[in-house]
Tab-separated table of C-alpha atoms in Angstrom:
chain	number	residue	atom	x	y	z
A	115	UNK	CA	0.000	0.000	0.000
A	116	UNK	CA	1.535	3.251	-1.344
A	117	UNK	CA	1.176	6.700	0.982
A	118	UNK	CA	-1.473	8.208	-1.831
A	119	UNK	CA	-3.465	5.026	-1.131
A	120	UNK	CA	-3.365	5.344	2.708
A	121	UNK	CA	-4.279	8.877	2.316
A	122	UNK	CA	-7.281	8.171	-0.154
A	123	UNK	CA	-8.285	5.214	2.580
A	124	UNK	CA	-8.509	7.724	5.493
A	125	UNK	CA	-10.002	10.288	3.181
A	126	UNK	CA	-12.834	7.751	3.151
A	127	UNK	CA	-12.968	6.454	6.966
A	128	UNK	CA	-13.425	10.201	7.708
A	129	UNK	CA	-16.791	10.438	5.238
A	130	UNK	CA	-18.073	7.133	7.792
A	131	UNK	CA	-17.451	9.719	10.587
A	132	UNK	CA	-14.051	8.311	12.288
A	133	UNK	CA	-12.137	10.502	13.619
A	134	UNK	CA	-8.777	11.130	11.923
A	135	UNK	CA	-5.741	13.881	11.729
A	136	UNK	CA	-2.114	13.536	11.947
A	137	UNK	CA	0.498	12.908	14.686
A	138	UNK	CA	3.575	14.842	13.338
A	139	UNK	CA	5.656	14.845	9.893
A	140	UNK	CA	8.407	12.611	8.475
A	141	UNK	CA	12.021	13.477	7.250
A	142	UNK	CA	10.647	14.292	4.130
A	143	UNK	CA	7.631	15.966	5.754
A	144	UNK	CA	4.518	13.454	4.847
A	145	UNK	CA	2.408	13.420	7.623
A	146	UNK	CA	1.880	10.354	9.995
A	147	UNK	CA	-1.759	9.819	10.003
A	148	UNK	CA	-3.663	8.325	12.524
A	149	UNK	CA	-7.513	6.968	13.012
A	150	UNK	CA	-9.233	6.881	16.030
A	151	UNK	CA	-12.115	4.563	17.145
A	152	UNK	CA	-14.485	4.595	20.401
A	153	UNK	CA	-14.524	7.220	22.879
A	154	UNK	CA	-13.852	5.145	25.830
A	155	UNK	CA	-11.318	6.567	28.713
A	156	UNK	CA	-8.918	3.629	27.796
A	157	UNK	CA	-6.951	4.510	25.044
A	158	UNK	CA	-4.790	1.656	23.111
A	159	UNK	CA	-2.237	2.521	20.293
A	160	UNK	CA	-1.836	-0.220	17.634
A	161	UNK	CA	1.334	0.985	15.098
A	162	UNK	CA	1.836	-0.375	11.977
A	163	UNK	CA	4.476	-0.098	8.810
A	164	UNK	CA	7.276	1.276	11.295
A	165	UNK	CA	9.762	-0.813	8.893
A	166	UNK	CA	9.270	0.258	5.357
A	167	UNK	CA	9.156	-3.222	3.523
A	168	UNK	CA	6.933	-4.298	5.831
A	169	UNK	CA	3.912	-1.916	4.439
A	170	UNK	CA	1.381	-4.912	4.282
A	171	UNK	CA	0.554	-4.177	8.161
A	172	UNK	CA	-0.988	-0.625	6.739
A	173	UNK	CA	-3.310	-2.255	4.743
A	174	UNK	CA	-3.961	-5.146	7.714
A	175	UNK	CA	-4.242	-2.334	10.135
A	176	UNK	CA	-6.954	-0.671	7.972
A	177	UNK	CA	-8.817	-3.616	7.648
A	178	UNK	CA	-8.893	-3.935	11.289
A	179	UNK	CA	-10.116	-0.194	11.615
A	180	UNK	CA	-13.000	-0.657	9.050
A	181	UNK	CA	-14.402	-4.051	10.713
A	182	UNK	CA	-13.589	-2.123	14.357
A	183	UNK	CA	-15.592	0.826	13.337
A	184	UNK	CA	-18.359	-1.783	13.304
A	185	UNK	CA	-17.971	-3.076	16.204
A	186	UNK	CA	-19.687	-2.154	19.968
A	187	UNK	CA	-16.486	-0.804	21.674
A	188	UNK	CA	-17.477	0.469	24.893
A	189	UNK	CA	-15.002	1.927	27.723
A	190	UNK	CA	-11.967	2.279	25.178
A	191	UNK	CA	-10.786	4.136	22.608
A	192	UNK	CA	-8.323	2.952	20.016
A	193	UNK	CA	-5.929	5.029	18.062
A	194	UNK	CA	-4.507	3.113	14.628
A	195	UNK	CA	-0.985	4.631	13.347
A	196	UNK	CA	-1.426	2.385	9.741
A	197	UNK	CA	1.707	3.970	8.853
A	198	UNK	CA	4.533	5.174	10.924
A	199	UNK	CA	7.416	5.494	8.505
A	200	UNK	CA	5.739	6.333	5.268
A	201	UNK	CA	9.395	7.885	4.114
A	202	UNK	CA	10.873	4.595	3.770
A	203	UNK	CA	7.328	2.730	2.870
A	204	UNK	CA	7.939	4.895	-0.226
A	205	UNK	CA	11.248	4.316	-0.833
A	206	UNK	CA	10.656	0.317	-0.671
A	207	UNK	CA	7.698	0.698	-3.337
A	208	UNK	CA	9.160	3.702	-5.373
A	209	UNK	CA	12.483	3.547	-5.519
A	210	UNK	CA	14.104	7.104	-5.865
A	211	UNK	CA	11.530	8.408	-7.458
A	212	UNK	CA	9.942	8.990	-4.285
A	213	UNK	CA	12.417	11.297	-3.148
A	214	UNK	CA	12.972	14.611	-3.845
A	215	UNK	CA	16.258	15.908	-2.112
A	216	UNK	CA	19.330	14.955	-3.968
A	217	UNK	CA	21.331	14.951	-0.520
A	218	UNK	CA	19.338	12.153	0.519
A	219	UNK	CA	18.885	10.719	-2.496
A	220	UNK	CA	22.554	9.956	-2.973
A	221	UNK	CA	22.934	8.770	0.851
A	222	UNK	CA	20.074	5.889	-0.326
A	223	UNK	CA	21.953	5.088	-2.875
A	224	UNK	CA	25.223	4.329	-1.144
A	225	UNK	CA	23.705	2.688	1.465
A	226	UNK	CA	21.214	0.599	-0.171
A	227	UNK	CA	23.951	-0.119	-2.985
A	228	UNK	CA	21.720	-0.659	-5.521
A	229	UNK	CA	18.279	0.741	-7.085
A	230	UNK	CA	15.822	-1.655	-5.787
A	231	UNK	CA	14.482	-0.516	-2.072
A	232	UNK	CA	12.287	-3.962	-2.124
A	233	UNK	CA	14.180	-5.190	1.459
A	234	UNK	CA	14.457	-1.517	2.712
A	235	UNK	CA	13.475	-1.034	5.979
A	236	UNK	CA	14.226	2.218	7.517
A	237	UNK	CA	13.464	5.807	7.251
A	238	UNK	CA	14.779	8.451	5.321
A	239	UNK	CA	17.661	9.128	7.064
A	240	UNK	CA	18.387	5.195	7.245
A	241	UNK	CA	17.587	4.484	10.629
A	242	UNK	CA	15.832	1.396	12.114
A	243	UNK	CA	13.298	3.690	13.796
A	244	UNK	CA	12.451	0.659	15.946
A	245	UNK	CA	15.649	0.354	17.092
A	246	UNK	CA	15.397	4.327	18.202
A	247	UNK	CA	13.372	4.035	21.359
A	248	UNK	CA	14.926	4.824	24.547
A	249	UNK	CA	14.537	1.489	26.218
A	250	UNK	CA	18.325	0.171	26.470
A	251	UNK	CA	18.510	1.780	23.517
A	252	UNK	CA	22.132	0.555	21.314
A	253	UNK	CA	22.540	-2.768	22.969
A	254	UNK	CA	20.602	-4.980	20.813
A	255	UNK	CA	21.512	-8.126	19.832
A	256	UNK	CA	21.537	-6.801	15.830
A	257	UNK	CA	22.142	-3.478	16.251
A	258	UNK	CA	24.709	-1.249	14.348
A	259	UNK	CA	25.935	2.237	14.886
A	260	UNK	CA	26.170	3.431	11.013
A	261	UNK	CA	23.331	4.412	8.526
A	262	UNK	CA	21.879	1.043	6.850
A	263	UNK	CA	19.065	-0.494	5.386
A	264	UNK	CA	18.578	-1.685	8.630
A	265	UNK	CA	19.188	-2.445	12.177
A	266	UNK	CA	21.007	1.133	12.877
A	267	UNK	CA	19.659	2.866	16.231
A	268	UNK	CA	20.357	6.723	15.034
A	269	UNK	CA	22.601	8.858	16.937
A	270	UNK	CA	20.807	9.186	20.645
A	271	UNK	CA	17.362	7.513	21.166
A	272	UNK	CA	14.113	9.473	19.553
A	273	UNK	CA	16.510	11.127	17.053
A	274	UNK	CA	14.336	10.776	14.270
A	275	UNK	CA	10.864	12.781	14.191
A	276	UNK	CA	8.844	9.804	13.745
A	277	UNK	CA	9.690	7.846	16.856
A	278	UNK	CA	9.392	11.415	18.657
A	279	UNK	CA	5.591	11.470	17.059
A	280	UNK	CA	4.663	8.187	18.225
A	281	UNK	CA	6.454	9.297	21.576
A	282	UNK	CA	4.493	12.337	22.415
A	283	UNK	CA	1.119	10.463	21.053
A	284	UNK	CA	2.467	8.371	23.429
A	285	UNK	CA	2.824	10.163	25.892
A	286	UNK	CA	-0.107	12.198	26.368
A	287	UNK	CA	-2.697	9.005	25.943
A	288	UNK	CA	-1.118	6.953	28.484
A	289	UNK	CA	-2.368	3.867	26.830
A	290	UNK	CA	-3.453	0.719	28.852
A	291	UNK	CA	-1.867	-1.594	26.284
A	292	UNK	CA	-0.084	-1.318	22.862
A	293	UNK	CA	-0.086	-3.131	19.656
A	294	UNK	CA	3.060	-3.027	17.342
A	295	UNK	CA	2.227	-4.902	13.401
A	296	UNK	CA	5.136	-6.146	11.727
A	297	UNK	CA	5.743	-8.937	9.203
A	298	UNK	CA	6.771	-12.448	9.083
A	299	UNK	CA	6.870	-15.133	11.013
A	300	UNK	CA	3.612	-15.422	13.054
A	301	UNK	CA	4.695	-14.873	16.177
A	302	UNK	CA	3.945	-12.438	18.987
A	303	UNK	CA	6.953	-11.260	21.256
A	304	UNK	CA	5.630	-10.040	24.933
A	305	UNK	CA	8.330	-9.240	27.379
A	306	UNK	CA	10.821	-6.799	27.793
A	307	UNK	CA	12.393	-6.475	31.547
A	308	UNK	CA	9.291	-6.090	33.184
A	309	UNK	CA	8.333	-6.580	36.748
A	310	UNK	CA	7.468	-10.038	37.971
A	311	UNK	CA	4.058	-9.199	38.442
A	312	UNK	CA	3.577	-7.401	35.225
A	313	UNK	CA	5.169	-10.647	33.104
A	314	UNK	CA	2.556	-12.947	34.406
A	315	UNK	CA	-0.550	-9.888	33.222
A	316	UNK	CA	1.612	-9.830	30.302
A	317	UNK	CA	2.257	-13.464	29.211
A	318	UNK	CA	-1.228	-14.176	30.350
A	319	UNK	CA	-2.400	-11.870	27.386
A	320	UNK	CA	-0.193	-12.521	25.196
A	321	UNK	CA	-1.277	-16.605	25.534
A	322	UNK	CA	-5.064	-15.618	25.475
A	323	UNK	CA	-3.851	-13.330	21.841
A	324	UNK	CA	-2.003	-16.245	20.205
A	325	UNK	CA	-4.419	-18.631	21.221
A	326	UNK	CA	-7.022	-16.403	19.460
A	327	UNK	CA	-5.173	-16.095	15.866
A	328	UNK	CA	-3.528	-19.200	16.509
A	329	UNK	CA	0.201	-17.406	16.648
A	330	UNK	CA	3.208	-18.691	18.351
A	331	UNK	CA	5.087	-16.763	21.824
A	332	UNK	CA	8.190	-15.683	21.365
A	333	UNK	CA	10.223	-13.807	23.745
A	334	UNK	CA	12.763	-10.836	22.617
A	335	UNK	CA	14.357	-9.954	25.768
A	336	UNK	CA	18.016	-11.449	25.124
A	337	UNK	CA	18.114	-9.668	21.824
A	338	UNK	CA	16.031	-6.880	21.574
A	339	UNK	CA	16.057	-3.647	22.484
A	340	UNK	CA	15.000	-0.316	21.296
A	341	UNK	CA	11.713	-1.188	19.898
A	342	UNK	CA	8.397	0.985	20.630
A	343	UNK	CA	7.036	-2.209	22.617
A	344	UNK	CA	10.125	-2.002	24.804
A	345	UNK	CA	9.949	1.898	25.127
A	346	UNK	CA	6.058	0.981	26.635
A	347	UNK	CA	6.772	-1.981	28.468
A	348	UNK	CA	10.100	0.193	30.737
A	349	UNK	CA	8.247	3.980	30.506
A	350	UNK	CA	4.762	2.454	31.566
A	351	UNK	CA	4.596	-0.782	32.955
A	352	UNK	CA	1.686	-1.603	30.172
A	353	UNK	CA	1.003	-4.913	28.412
A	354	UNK	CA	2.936	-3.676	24.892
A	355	UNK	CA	3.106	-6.762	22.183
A	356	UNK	CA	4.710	-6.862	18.645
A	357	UNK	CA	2.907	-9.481	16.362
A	358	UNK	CA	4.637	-10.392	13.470
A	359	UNK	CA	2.231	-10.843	10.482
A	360	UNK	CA	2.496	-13.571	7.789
A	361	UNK	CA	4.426	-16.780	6.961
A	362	UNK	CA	8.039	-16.463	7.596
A	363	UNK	CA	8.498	-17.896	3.902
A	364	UNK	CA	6.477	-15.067	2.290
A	365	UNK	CA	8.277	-12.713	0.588
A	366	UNK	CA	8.055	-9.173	-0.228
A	367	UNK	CA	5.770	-7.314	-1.326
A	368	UNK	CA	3.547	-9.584	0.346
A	369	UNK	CA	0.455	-10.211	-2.055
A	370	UNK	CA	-3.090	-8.839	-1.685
A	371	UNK	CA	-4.511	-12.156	-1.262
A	372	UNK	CA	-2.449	-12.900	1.996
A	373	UNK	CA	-3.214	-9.845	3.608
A	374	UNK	CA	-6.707	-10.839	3.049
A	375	UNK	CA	-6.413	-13.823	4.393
A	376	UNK	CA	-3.987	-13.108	7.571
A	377	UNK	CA	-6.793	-10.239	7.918
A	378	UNK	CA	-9.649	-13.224	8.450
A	379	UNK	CA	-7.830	-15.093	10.837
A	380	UNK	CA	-6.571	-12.184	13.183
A	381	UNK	CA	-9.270	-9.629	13.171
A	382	UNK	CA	-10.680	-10.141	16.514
A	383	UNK	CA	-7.287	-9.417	17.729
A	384	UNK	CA	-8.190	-6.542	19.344
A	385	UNK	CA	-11.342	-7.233	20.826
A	386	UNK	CA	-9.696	-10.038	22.440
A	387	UNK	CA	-7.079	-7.476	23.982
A	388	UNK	CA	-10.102	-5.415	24.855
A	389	UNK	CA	-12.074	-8.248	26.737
A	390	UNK	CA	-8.649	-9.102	29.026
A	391	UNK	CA	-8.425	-5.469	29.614
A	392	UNK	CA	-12.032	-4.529	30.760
């Protein structure tokens, strides 16, 4: 899903009545859209397309808002980021073409090393912006300290104006629980140095999600670090879960007709986070 088609998407979830607007810019100044649903007290953030090649969870995620907006959500309110890091989403569909400063243009170029983005996964500025949270932020188990494709934390946590978007969203919502969409592998990852009373809520959850969509646990803790689930997990002591989308053998761009169907078997996701929550 290209940024004009996310755009045209929300253009249309705002004519059903959702409420929608923008939580900050990109490097290349798109804005970060957002959708909200219910108008509970308890918010929840679900995040999607934070790694650019990995732009199938913005289509997911507004699959999820359009069968939510259906739905009788009472006591919460959910607010869908379908696409955190449309920068690089763009640059992994269009090449290039999509960008329009020569500067960073030729910086693309000698990192990616070639003209075809397809496995591209950070932003602009070729940062991992889920490796740019500040939650032992530089010490994970992939990380790298120079401008890639991938896996490079930036220069000092939140660096990057998307992860300081989601951050201040963040911030002022105080979510009960977060969602994080990423592809492949069919997995959900759960803990990140929490409290002992916290990992039982949490792995308690995370069993009732992965039961529901018929996922796998996974935990992240020995080699993660940086990620927006880890930022939530160490700033607020909240249930925060990345689910990883898809068959690990699927490759990118992953095809309309599996987003389709991982959208059938894992839209009640959310309820079923909602339901443990009430």
């Amino acid at each position: 899903m290209t940024y004009n088609q996310l755009l045209s998407n929300i253009k249309k979830l705002q004519e059903l009545g959702l409420q929608c607007g923008s939580i900050g810019n990109t490097v290349l100044g798109r804005q970060i859209p957002y959708i909200k649903i219910g108008d509970g007290d308890n918010n929840i953030i679900l995040q999607a397309a934070i790694h650019a090649r990995e732009y199938a969870t913005c289509a997911l995620a507004l699959m999820q808002a359009k069968y939510l907006s259906r739905q009788n959500i009472e006591g919460f309110s959910i607010y869908i980021v379908p696409m955190l890091n449309p920068d690089g989403v763009e640059i992994s569909i269009n090449g290039l073409d999509s960008v329009k400063s020569t500067y960073i243009k030729d910086k693309l170029f000698i990192v990616n090393g070639s003209l075809d983005f397809v496995d591209f996964k950070a932003n602009a500025n070729c940062v991992d912006l889920n490796t740019n949270f500040d939650a032992r932020w530089g010490h994970g188990k992939s990380n790298i300290n120079f401008p890639s494709i991938q896996n490079f934390v930036g220069y000092f946590p939140h660096d990057q104006v998307e992860t300081r978007a989601i951050v201040s969203l963040t911030n002022y919502l105080k979510p009960k629980a977060t969602l994080s969409y990423h592809s492949r592998g069919r997995e959900i990852y759960w803990d990140f140095f929490a409290s002992p009373k916290n990992i039982a809520r949490d792995l308690a959850i995370a069993e009732k999600l992965a039961s529901n969509i018929r996922y796998t646990l996974s935990s992240s803790q020995e080699s993660s670090a940086g990620g927006y689930k880890d930022w939530c997990i160490q700033q607020f002591g909240i249930p925060s879960f990345t689910i990883e989308f898809f068959d690990s053998k699927a490759e990118y761009p992953i095809s309309r007709e599996m987003i389709v169907e991982e959208f059938e078997r894992t839209k009640d996701i959310v309820k079923s986070l909602l339901e443990y929550l009430k």
